[in-house]
Short mmCIF file of C-alpha atoms and ligand atoms in Angstrom, two decimals:
data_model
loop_
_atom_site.label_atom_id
_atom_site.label_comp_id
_atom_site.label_asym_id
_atom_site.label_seq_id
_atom_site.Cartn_x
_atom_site.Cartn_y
_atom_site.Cartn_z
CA UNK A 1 10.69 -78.22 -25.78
CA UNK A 2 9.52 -75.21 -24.21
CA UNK A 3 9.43 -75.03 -20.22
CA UNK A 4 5.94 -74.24 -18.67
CA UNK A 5 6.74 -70.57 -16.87
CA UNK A 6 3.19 -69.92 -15.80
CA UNK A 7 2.98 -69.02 -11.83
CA UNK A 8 -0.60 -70.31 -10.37
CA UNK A 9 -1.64 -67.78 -8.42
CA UNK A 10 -3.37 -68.14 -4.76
CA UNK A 11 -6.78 -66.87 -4.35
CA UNK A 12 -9.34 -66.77 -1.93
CA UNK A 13 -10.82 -70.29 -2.94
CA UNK A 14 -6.78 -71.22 -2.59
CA UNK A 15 -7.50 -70.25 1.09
CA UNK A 16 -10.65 -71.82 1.88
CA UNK A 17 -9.41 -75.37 0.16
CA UNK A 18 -6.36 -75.35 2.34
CA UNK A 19 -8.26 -75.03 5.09
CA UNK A 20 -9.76 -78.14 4.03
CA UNK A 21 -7.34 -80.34 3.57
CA UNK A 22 -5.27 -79.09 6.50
CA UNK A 23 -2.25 -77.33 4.69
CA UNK A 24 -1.44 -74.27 7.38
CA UNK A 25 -1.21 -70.76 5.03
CA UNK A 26 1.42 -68.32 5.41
CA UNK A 27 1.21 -64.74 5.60
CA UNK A 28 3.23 -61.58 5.66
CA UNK A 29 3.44 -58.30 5.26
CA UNK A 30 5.27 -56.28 2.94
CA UNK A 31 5.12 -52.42 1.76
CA UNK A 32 7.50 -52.25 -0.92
CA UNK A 33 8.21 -53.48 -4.49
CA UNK A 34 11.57 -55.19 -3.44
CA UNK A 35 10.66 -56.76 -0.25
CA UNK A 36 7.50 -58.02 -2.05
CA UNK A 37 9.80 -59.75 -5.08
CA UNK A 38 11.65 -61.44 -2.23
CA UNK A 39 8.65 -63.04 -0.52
CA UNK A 40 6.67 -63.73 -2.91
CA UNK A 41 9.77 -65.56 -4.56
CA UNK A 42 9.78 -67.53 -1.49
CA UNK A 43 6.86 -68.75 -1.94
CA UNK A 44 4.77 -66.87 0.87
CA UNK A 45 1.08 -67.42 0.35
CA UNK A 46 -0.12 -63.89 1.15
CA UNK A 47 0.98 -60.50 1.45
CA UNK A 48 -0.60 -58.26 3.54
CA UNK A 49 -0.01 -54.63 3.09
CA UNK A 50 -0.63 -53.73 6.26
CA UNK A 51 -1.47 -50.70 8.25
CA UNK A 52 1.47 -51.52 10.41
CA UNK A 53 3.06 -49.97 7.46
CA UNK A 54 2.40 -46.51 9.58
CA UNK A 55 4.88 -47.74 12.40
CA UNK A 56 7.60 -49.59 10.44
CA UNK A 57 7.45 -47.10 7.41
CA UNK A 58 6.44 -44.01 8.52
CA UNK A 59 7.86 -44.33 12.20
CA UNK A 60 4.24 -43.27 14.29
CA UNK A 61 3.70 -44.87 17.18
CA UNK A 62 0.42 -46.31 16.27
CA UNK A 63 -1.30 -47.19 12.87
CA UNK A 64 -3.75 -44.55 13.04
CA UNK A 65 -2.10 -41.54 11.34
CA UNK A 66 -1.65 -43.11 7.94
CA UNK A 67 -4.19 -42.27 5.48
CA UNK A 68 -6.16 -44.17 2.40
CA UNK A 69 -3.50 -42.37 -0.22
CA UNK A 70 -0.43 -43.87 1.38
CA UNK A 71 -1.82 -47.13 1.62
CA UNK A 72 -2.41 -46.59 -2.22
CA UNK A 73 1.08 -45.88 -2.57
CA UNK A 74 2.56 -48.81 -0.71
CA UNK A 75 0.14 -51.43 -2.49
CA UNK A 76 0.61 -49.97 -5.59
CA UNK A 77 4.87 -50.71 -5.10
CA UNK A 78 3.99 -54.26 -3.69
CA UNK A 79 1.58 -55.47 -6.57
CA UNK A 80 4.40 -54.59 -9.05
CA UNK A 81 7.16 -57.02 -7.29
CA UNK A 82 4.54 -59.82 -6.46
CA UNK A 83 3.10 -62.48 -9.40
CA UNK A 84 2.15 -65.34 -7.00
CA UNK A 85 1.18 -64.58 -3.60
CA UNK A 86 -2.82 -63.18 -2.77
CA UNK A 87 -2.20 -59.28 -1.84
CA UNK A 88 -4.35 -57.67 0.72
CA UNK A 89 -4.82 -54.12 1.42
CA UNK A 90 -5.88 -53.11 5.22
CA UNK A 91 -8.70 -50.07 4.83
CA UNK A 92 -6.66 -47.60 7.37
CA UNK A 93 -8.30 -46.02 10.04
CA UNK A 94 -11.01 -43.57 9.56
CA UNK A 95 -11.92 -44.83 6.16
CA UNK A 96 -14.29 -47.38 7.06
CA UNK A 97 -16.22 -46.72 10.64
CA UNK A 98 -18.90 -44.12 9.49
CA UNK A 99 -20.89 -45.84 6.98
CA UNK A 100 -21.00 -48.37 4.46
CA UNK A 101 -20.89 -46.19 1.39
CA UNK A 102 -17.85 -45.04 2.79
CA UNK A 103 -16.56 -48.21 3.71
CA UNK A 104 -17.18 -49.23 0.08
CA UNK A 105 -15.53 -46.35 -1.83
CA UNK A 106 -12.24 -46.81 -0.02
CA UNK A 107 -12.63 -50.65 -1.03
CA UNK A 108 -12.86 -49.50 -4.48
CA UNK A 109 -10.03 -47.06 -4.39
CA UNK A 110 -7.58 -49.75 -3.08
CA UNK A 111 -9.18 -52.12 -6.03
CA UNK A 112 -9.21 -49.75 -8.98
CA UNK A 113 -6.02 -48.15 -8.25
CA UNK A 114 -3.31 -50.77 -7.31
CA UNK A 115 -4.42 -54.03 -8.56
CA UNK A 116 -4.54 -56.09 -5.35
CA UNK A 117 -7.03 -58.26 -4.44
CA UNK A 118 -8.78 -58.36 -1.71
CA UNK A 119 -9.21 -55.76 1.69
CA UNK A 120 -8.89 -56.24 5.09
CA UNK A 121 -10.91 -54.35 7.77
CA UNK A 122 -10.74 -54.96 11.86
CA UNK A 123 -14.02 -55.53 14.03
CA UNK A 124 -16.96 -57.62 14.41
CA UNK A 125 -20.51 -56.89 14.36
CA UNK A 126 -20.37 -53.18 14.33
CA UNK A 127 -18.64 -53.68 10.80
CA UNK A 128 -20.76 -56.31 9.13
CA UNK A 129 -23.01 -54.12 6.94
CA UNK A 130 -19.92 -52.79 5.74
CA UNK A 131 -18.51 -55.92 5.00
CA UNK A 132 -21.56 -57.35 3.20
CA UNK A 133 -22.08 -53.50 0.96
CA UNK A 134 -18.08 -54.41 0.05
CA UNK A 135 -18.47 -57.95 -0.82
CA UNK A 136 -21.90 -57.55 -3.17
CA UNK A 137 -19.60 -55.44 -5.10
CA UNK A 138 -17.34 -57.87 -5.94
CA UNK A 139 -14.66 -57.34 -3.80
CA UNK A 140 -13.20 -60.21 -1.10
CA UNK A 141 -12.90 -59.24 2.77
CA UNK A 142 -10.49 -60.40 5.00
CA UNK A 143 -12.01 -59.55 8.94
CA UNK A 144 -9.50 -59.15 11.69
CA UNK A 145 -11.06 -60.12 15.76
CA UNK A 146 -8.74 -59.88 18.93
CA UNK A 147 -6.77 -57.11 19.53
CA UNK A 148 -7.40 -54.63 16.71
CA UNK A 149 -4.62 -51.95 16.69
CA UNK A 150 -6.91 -48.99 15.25
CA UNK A 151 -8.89 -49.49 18.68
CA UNK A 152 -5.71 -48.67 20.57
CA UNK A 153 -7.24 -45.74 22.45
CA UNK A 154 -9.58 -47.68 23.52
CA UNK A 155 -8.36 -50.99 24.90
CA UNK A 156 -5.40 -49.06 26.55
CA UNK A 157 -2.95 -51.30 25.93
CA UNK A 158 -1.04 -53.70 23.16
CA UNK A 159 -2.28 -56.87 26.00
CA UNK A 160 -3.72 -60.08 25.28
CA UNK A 161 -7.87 -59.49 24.57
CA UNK A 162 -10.75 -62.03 25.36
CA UNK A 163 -8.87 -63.64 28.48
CA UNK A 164 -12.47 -63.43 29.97
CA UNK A 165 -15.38 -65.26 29.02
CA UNK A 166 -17.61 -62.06 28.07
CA UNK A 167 -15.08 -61.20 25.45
CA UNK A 168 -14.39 -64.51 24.61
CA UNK A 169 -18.57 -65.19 23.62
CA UNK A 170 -18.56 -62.13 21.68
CA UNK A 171 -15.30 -62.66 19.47
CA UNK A 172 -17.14 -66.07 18.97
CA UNK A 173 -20.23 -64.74 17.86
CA UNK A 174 -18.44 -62.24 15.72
CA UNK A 175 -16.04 -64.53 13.47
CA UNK A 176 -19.85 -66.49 13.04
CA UNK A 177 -21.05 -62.95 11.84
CA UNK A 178 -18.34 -62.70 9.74
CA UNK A 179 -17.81 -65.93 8.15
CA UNK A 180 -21.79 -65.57 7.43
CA UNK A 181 -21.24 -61.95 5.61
CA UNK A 182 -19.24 -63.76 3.29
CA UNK A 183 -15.66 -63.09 4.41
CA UNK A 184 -13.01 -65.31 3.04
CA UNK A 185 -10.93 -65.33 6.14
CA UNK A 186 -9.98 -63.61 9.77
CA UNK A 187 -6.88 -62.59 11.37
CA UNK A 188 -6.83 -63.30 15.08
CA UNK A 189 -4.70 -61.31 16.56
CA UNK A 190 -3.00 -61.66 20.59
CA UNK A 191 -5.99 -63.95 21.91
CA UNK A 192 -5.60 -67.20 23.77
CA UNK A 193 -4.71 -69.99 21.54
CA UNK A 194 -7.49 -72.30 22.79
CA UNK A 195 -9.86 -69.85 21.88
CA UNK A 196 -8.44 -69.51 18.59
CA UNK A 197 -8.84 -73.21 18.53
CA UNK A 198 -12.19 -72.87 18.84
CA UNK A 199 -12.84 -69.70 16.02
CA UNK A 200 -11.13 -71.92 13.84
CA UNK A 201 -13.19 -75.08 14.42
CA UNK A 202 -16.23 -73.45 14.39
CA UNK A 203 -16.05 -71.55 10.93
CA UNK A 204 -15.05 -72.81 7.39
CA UNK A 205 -13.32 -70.06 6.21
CA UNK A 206 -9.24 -69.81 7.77
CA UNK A 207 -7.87 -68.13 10.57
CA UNK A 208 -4.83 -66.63 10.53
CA UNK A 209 -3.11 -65.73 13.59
CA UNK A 210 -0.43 -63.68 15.16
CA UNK A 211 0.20 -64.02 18.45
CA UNK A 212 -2.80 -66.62 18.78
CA UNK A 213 -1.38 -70.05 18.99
CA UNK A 214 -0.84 -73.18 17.13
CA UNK A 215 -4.26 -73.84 16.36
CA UNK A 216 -5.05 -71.18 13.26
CA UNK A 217 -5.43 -72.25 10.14
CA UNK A 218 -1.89 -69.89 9.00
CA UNK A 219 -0.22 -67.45 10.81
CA UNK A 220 0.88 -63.90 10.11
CA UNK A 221 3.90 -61.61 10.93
CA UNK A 222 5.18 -58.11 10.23
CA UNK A 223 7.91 -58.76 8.27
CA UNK A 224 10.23 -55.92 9.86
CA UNK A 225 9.74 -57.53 13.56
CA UNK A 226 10.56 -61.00 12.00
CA UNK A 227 13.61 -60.01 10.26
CA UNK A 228 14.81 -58.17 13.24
CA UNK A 229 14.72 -54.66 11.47
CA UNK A 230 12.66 -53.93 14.35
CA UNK A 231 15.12 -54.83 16.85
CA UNK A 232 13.23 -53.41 20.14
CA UNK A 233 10.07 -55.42 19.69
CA UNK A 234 10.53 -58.27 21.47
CA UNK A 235 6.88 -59.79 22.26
CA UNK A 236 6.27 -63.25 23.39
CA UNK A 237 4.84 -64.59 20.24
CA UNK A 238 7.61 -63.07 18.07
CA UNK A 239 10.02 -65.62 16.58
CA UNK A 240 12.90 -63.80 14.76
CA UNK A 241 14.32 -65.10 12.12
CA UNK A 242 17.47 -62.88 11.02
CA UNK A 243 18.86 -60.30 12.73
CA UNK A 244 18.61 -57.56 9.78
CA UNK A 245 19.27 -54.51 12.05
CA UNK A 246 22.66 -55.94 12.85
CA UNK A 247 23.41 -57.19 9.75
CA UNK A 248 22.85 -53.85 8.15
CA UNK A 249 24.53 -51.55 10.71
CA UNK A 250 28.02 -53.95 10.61
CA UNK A 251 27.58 -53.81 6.94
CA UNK A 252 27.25 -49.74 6.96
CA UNK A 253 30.01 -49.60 9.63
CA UNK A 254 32.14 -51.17 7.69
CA UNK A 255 31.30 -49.82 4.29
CA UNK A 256 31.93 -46.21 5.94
CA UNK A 257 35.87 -47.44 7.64
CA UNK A 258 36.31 -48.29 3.97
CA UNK A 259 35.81 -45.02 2.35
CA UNK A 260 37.18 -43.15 5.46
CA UNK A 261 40.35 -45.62 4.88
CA UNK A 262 40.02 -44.99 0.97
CA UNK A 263 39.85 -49.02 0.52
CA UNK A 264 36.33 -47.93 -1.50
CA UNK A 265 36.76 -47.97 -4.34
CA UNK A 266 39.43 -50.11 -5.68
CA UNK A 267 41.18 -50.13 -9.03
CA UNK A 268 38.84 -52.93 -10.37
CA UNK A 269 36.13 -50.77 -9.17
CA UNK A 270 36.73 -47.33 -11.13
CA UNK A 271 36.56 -46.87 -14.83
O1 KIV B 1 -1.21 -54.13 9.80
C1 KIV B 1 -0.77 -55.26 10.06
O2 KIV B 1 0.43 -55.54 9.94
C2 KIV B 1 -1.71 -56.27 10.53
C3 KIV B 1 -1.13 -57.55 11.04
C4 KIV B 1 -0.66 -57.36 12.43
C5 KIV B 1 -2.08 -58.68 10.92
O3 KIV B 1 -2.89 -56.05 10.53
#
């Protein structure tokens, strides 16, 4: 008898039925091949190649620096270790805010040249005739509301966004924009989580949050802050799950005592 191998894999209507029948989605990001293979193994329901990949990867402070061909080269190394999980690309900064046209050839470069499967963009209204030009050509948008890291400059600072009402409305108004433009769901990112609660109650597409409460429809985390590779970043909303940093430095410290004390290599481990 042969054994079924075949892997379902999530899509977007995954998302959207989950959503309706109350099963919370996981999300997290990944950059490389092997990391990818690990989590999607796990079972994670999407990866997000994320522009975060500029400060975990490259080291910058913020996610502005890295450009359209990097993120090409880290979804590109992801799609090959994942068969499972939904992978979205973020469109990095500068690729996306001057016009649709452009908007929608950098969609298409992510698409055509590393197989993943949907984008992911940050802002509201100011970004919806992008978002509709990208979808009409076939290709599914993720939206991201809150605090939107390419806008860094302009908030001023990594803090909570739409404590006050004003802020609040509009963030409202824009995942209703969004959800209408035909996204298939929005990262909320650092808001408060009753107004999370509402986002998600108002639209039907999911919500997934980070640093936005219990309320979102899944949540999402940069996989290098929650396995402690990132061992400074220590926000509220973080919950760490390993401490990698540690558990890689003992691991070189010792590996290092061993070949300074020529225990490395062994007879068994020469030929
Ligand atoms: O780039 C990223 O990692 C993100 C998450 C914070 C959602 O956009």
């Amino acid at each position: 008898m042969s054994v079924n191998k075949e892997i379902k894999r999530i899509t977007t209507n995954t998302l959207v039925k989950m959503k309706a029948t109350g099963e919370k989605i996981s999300m997290l990001t990944a950059y490389d091949f092997s990391f990818a293979r690990i989590i999607d193994e796990a079972g994670i329901d999407i990866i997000l190649v994320g522009d975060s990949a500029s400060n975990v990867m490259a080291g910058h402070e913020t996610t502005l620096p890295i450009t359209l061909d990097q993120m090409i080269y880290h979804a590109q190394s992801v799609v090959r270790g994942v068969k499972r999980s939904l992978i979205v690309v973020d469109l990095p900064f500068g690729t996306y805010q001057g016009n649709s046209i452009e908007a929608l050839s950098s969609a298409i470069r992510i698409m055509k040249e590393t197989g993943a499967h949907a984008i992911k963009l940050e802002g509201g209204e100011e970004v919806v005739e992008s978002i509709k030009r990208i979808i009409s050509s076939g290709v599914p948008v993720m939206g991201h509301l809150g605090l939107t890291p390419q806008s860094i400059y302009k908030f001023g600072t990594y803090q909570v966004r739409a404590r006050e009402e004003e802020e609040a409305s509009r963030l409202k108004a824009d995942a209703k924009l969004l959800e209408e433009a035909g996204c298939f769901g929005i990262v909320l990112e650092k808001i408060p989580a009753q107004l999370a609660k509402e986002v998600s109650e108002s639209i039907s597409i999911p919500t997934i949050g980070i640093g936005a409460g219990k309320y979102c429809d899944g949540q999402v985390l940069v996989m290098h802050d929650m396995l402690g590779i990132n061992h400074e970043f220590k926000p509220r909303f973080l919950r760490q799950y390993l401490n990698l940093y540690e558990l890689v430095n003992g691991a070189v410290k010792e590996y290092i005592e061993d070949v300074k004390q020529q225990r490395f290599p062994d007879e068994t481990e020469q030929y």
